[in-house]
Coordinates of C-alpha atoms and ligand atoms in Angstrom, one line a residue:
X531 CA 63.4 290.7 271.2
X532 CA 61.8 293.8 271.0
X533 CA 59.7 295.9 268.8
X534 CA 60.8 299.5 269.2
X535 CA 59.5 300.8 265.8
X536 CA 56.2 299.5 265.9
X537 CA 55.8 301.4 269.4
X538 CA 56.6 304.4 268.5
X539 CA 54.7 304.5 265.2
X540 CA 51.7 304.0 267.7
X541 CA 52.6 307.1 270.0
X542 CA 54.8 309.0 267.5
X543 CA 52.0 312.2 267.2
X544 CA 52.2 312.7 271.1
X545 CA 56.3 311.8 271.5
X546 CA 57.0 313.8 268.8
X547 CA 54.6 316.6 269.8
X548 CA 56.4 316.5 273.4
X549 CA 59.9 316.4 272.2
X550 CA 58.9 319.4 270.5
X551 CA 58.3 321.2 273.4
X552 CA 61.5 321.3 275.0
X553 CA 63.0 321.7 271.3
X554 CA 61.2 324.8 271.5
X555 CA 61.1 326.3 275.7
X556 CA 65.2 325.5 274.8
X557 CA 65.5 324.0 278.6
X558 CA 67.5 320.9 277.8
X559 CA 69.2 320.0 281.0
X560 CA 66.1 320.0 284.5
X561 CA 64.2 321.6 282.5
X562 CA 60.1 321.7 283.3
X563 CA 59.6 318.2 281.4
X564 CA 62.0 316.5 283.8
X565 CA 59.3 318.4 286.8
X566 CA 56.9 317.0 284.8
X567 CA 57.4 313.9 284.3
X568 CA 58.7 313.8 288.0
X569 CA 55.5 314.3 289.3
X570 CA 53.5 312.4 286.9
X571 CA 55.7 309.0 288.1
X572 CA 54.8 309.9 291.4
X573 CA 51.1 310.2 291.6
X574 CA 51.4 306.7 289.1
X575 CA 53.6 305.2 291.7
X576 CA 52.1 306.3 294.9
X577 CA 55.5 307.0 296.2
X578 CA 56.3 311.1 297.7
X579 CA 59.5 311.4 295.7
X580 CA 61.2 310.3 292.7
X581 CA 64.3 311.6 292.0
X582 CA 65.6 311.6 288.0
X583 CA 69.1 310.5 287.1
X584 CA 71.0 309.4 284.0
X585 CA 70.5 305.6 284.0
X586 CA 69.7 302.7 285.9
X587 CA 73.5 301.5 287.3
X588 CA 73.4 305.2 288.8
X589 CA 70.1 305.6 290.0
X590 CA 71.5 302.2 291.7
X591 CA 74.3 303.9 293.4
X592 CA 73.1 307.0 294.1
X593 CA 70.8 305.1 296.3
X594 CA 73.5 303.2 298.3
X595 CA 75.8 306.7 298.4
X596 CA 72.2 308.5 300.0
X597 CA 72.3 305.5 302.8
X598 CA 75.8 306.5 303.7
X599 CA 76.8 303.2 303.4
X600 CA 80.5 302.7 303.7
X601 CA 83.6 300.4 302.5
X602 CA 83.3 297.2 304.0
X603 CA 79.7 297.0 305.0
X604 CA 78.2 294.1 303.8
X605 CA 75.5 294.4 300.8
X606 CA 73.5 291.1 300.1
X607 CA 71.9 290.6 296.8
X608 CA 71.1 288.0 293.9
X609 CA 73.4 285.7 292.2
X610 CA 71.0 285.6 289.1
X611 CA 70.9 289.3 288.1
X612 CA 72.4 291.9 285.5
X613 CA 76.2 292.9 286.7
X614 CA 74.8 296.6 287.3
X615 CA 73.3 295.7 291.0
X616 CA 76.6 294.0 292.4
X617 CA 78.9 296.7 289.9
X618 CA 77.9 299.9 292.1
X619 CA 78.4 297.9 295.2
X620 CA 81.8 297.1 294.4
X621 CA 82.1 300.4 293.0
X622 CA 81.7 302.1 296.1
X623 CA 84.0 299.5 298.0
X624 CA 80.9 298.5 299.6
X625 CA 81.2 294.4 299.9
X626 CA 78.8 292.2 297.7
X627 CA 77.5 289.3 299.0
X628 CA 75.9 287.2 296.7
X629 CA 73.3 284.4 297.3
X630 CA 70.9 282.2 295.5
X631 CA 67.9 282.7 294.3
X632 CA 64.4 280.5 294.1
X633 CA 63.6 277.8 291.3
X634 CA 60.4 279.5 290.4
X635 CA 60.2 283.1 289.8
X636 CA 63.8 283.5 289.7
X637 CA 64.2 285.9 292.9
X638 CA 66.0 286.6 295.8
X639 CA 65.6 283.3 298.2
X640 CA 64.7 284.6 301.7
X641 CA 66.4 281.4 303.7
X642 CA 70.0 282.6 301.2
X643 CA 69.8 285.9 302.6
X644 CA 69.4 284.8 306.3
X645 CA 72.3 282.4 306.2
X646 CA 74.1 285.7 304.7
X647 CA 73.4 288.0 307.3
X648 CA 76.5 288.9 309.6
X649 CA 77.2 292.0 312.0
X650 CA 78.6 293.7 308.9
X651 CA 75.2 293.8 307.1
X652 CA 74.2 297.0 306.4
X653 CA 71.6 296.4 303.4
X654 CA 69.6 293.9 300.9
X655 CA 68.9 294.5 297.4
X656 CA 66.5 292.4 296.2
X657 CA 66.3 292.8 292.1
X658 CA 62.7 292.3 290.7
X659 CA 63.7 290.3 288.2
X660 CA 62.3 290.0 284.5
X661 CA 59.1 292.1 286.3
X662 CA 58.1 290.3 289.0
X663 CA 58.2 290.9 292.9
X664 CA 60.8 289.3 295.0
X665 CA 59.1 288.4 298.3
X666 CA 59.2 292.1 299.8
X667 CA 57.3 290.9 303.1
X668 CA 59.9 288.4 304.0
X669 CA 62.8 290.7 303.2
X670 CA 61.2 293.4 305.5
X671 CA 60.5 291.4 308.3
X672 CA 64.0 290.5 307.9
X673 CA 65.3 294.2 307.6
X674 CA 63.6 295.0 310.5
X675 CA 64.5 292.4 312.6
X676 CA 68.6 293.4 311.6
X677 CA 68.0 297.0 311.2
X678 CA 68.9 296.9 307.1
X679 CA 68.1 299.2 305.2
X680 CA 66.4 298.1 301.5
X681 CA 67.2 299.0 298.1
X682 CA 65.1 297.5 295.6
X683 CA 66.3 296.8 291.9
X684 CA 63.5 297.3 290.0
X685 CA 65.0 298.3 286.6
X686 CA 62.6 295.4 285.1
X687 CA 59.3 296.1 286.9
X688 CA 58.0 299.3 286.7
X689 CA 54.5 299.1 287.3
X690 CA 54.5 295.5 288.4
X691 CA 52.5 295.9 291.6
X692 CA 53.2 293.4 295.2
X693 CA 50.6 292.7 297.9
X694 CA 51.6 292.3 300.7
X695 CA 50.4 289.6 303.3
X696 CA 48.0 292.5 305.2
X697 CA 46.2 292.6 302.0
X698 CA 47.8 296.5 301.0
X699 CA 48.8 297.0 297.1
X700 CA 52.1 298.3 296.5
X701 CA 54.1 299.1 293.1
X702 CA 57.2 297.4 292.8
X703 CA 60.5 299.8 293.7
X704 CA 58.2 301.5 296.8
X705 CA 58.3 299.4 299.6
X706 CA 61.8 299.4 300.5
X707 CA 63.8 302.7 302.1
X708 CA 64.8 303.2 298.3
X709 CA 63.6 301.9 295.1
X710 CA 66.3 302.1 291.7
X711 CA 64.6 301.8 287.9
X712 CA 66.3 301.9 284.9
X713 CA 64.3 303.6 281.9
X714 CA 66.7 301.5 278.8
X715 CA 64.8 301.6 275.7
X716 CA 63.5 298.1 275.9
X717 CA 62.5 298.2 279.3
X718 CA 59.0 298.4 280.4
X719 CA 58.7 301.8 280.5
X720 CA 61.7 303.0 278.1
X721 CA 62.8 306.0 277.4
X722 CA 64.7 306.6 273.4
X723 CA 69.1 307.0 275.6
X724 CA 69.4 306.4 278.6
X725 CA 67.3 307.2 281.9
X726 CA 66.9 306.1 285.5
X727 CA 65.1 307.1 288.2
X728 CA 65.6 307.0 292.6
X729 CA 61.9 306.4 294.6
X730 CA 61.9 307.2 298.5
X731 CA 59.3 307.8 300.7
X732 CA 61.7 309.4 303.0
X733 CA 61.8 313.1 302.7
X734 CA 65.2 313.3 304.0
X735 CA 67.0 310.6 302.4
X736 CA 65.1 312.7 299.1
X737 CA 66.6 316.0 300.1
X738 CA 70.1 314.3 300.5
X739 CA 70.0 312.1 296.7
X740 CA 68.5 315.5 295.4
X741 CA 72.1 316.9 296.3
X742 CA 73.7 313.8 295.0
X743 CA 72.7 314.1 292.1
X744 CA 74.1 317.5 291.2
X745 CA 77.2 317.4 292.7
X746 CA 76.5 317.4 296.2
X747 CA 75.0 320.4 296.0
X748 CA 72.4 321.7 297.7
X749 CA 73.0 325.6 297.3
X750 CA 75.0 326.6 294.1
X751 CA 78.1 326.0 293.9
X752 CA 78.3 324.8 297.7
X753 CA 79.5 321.3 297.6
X754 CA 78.4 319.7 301.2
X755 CA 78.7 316.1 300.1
X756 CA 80.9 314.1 297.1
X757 CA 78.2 313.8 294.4
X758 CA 77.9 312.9 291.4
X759 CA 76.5 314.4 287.7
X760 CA 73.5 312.4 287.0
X761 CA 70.7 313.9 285.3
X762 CA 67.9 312.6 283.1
X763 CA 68.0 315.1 280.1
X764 CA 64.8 317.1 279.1
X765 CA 64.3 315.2 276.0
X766 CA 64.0 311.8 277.8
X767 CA 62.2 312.9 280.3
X768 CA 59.2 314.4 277.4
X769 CA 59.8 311.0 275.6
X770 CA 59.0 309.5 279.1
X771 CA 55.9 311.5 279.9
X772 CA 54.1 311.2 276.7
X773 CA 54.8 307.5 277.1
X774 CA 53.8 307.1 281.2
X775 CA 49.8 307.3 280.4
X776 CA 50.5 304.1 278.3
X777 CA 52.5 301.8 280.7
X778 CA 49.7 300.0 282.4
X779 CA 48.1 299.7 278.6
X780 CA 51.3 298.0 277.4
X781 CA 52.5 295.9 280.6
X782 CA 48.8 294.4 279.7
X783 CA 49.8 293.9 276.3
X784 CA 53.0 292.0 277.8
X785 CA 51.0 289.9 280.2
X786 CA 48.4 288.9 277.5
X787 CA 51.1 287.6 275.4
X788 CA 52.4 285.6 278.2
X789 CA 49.6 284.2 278.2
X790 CA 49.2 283.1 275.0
X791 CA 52.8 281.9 275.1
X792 CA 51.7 279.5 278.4
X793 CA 48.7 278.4 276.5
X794 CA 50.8 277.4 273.5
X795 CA 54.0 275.3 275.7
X796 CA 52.1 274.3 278.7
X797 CA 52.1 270.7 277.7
X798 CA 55.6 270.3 276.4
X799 CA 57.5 268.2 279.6
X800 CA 60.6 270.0 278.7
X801 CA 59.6 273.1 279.4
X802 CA 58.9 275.2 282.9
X803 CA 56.2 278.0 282.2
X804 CA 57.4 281.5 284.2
X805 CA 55.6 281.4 287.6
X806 CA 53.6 283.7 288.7
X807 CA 53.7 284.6 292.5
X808 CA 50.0 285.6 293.6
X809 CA 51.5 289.6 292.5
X810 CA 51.1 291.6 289.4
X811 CA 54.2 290.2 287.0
X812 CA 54.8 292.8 284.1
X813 CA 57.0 290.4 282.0
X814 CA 60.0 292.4 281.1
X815 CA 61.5 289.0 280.5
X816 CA 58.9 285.8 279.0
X817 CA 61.4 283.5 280.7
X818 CA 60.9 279.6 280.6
X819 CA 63.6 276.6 281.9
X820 CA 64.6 274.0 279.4
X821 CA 64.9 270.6 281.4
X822 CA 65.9 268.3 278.6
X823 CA 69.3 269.7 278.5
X824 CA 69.0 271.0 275.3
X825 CA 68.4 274.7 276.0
X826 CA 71.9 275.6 274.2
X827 CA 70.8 273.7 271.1
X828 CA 67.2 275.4 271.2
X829 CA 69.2 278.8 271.5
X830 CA 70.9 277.9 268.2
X831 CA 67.7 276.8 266.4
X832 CA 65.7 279.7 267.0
X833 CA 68.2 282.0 266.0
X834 CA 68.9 279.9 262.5
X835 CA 65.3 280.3 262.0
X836 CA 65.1 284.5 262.4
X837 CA 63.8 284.2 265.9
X838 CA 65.6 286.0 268.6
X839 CA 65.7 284.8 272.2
X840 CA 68.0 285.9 274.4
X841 CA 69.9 283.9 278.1
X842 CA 69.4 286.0 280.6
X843 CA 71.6 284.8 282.4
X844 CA 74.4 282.7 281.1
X845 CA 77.1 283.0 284.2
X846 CA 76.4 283.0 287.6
X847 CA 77.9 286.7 288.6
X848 CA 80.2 284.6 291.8
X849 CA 81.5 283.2 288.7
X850 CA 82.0 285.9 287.0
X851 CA 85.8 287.0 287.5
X852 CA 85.4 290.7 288.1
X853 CA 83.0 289.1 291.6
X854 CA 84.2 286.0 292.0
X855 CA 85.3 285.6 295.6
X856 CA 87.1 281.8 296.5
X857 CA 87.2 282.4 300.3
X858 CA 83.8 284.4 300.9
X859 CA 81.6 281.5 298.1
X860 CA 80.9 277.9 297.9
X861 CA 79.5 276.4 295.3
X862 CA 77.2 274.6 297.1
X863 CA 75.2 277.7 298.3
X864 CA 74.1 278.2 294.4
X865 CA 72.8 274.9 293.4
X866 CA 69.6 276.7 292.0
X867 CA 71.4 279.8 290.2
X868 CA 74.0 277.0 288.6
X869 CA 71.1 275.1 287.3
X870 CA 69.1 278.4 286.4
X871 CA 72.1 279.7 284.0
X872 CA 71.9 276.6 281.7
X873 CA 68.2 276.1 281.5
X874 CA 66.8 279.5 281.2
X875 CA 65.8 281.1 277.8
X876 CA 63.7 284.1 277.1
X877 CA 61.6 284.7 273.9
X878 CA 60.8 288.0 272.0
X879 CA 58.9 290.0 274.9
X880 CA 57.4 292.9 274.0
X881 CA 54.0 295.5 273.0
X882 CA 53.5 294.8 269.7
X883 CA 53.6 291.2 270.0
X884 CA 51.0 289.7 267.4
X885 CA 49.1 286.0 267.5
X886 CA 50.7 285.1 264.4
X887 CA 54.4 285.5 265.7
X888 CA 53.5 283.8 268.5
X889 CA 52.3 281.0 267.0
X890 CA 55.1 281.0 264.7
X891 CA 57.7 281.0 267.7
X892 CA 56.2 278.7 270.1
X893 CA 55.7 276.1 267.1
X894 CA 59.0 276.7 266.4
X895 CA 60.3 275.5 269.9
X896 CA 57.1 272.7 270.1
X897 CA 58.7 271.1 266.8
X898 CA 62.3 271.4 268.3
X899 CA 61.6 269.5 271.2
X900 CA 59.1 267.2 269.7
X901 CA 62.3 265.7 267.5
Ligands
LIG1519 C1 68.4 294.4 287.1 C2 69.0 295.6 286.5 N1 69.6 296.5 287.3 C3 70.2 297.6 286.8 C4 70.2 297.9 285.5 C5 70.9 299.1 285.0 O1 70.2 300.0 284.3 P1 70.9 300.9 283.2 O2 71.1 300.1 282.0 O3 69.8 302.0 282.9 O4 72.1 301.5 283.8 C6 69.6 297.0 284.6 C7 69.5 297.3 283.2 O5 69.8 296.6 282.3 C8 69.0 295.8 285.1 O6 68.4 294.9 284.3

């Protein structure tokens, strides 16, 4: 699905040359690297803080322990989304609501979250899923109008970028009181272990995730609030910065094989291309629907011919028994996610994506559904 090796034979020179720096300054754990790359990720993001952390699920719920939310408030987010978003809620005895999503680009649907709102709503978390925006000026209207706060997901759209309806150009995990990314190696911007990041434009809710982070601490060894220990080690954070110059270079790279994917398929009836809302989609995920029914089958035939793909996702997370919730769901409210889960397969996504593999995938798939 991805091409790791082929990336980093491309950059190896300036990753290795930056790993080597902390090998030799010693400063393994915040040391100037993780500053660094800190500040470099927020001149690129346009956002006043981001905050470092270990991995994506954390950076996650380091945001929703900074918001002070507490048990039993109510935290509405996406049915069609990786377990991590709905894990930390649950983690932190916060209570998931989950609610459909839209047939086209897969996100959070705005009319879902409306019907989900109750007195007990204390946030949304929309997830920008497979790199594209969920429909950030109708979720903060609605934050506004219920006095929510919002946490955006965007583990799989760094750089992905959202304009909004008064015309003003945003990047995806800034436009909420507190954006989460995930830096896994395959993600758009990935690190070589695990990484994560926290965005806020807020200088206080900063100050208190700062603490967070390092154990609640905000002077050594005085512990004002439960934290956690969640860093993003020195090593990451220099595989990160030589790498951050070149995210806008690849997430072009990942667009233009879209493209050439579309251009390939957009005449077979079974399939349903990826939209595109009117925003910058980054394509962590080249994600099309399979309406013949056969999507299972296709699944099978691509692998038996050396291609990966990958169903992203195969079970509904209100189905899934560590969420599932009889009283609170109906099935009726996930008529689009139900459908989603058996239709949906992604193909190999990634920055060193050639013509001919292309060609040889999408004729692969053309000559399976031709049959
Ligand atoms: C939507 C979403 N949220 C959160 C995460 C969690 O990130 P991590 O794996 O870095 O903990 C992921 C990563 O796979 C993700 O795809």
């Amino acid at each position: 699905m991805v091409d790791l090796k082929g990336q980093y034979n491309d950059i190896k020179t300036t990753v290795n040359a930056s790993i080597e720096e902390v090998l030799e300054n010693t400063a393994y754990i915040n040391g100037p690297k993780v500053h660094e790359f800190q500040k470099n990720l927020e001149a690129y993001l346009g956002v006043k803080h981001v905050i470092p952390c270990a991995n994506g699920t954390d950076a996650l719920q380091i945001a929703m322990m900074g918001l002070g939310l507490k048990p039993g408030d109510e935290v509405i987010t996406a049915d069609f989304t990786f377990a991590a978003t709905v894990e930390v809620i649950a983690l932190l005895q916060l209570t998931p609501v989950l609610v459909d999503v839209n047939p086209d680009d897969f996100n959070i649907n705005i009319d879902a979250i409306k019907k989900a709102i109750t007195p007990k709503t204390k946030a949304i978390v929309p997830v920008h899923l497979f790199g594209q925006c969920a429909n950030m000026d109708a979720i903060m209207e609605l934050a506004k109008a219920h006095n929510l706060y919002v946490i955006e997901d965007n583990a799989q759209a760094i750089g992905a970028s959202y304009k909004s309806k008064n015309g003003q150009i945003f990047k995806a995990g800034t436009m909420g009181d507190v954006g989460a990314t995930s830096f896994f190696p395959s993600k758009n911007l990935g690190c070589y272990g695990d990484g994560g990041a926290i965005f806020t434009n807020n200088d206080d809710l900063a100050h208190t995730i700062r603490g967070i982070v390092n154990h609640g601490m905000y002077e050594r060894y005085h512990h004002d609030v439960v934290g956690v220990n969640s860093r993003l080690d020195s090593i990451q954070a220099a595989v990160l910065d030589a790498k951050l110059p070149k995210l806008d270079v690849y997430n072009k790279a990942r667009q233009d094989a879209a493209k050439k994917y579309d251009e390939a398929l957009k005449n077979i009836d079974a399939v349903v291309l990826p939209f595109r809302n009117q925003h910058g989609h980054v394509f962590h995920q080249y994600t099309l629907r399979i309406k013949s029914g056969n999507r299972d089958a296709l699944v099978k035939h691509l692998n038996n011919n050396g291609i990966p793909c990958g169903v992203y996702y195969p079970i509904p997370l209100h189905k899934q028994k560590a969420y599932a919730d009889e009283k609170r769901y109906n099935e009726t409210d996930f008529i689009v996610t139900n459908q989603l889960v058996q239709e949906v397969i992604s193909l190999p996504m990634h920055t060193e994506l050639d013509d001919e593999q292309i060609a040889h995938i999408t004729s692969t798939i053309i000559n399976f559904l031709n049959e």
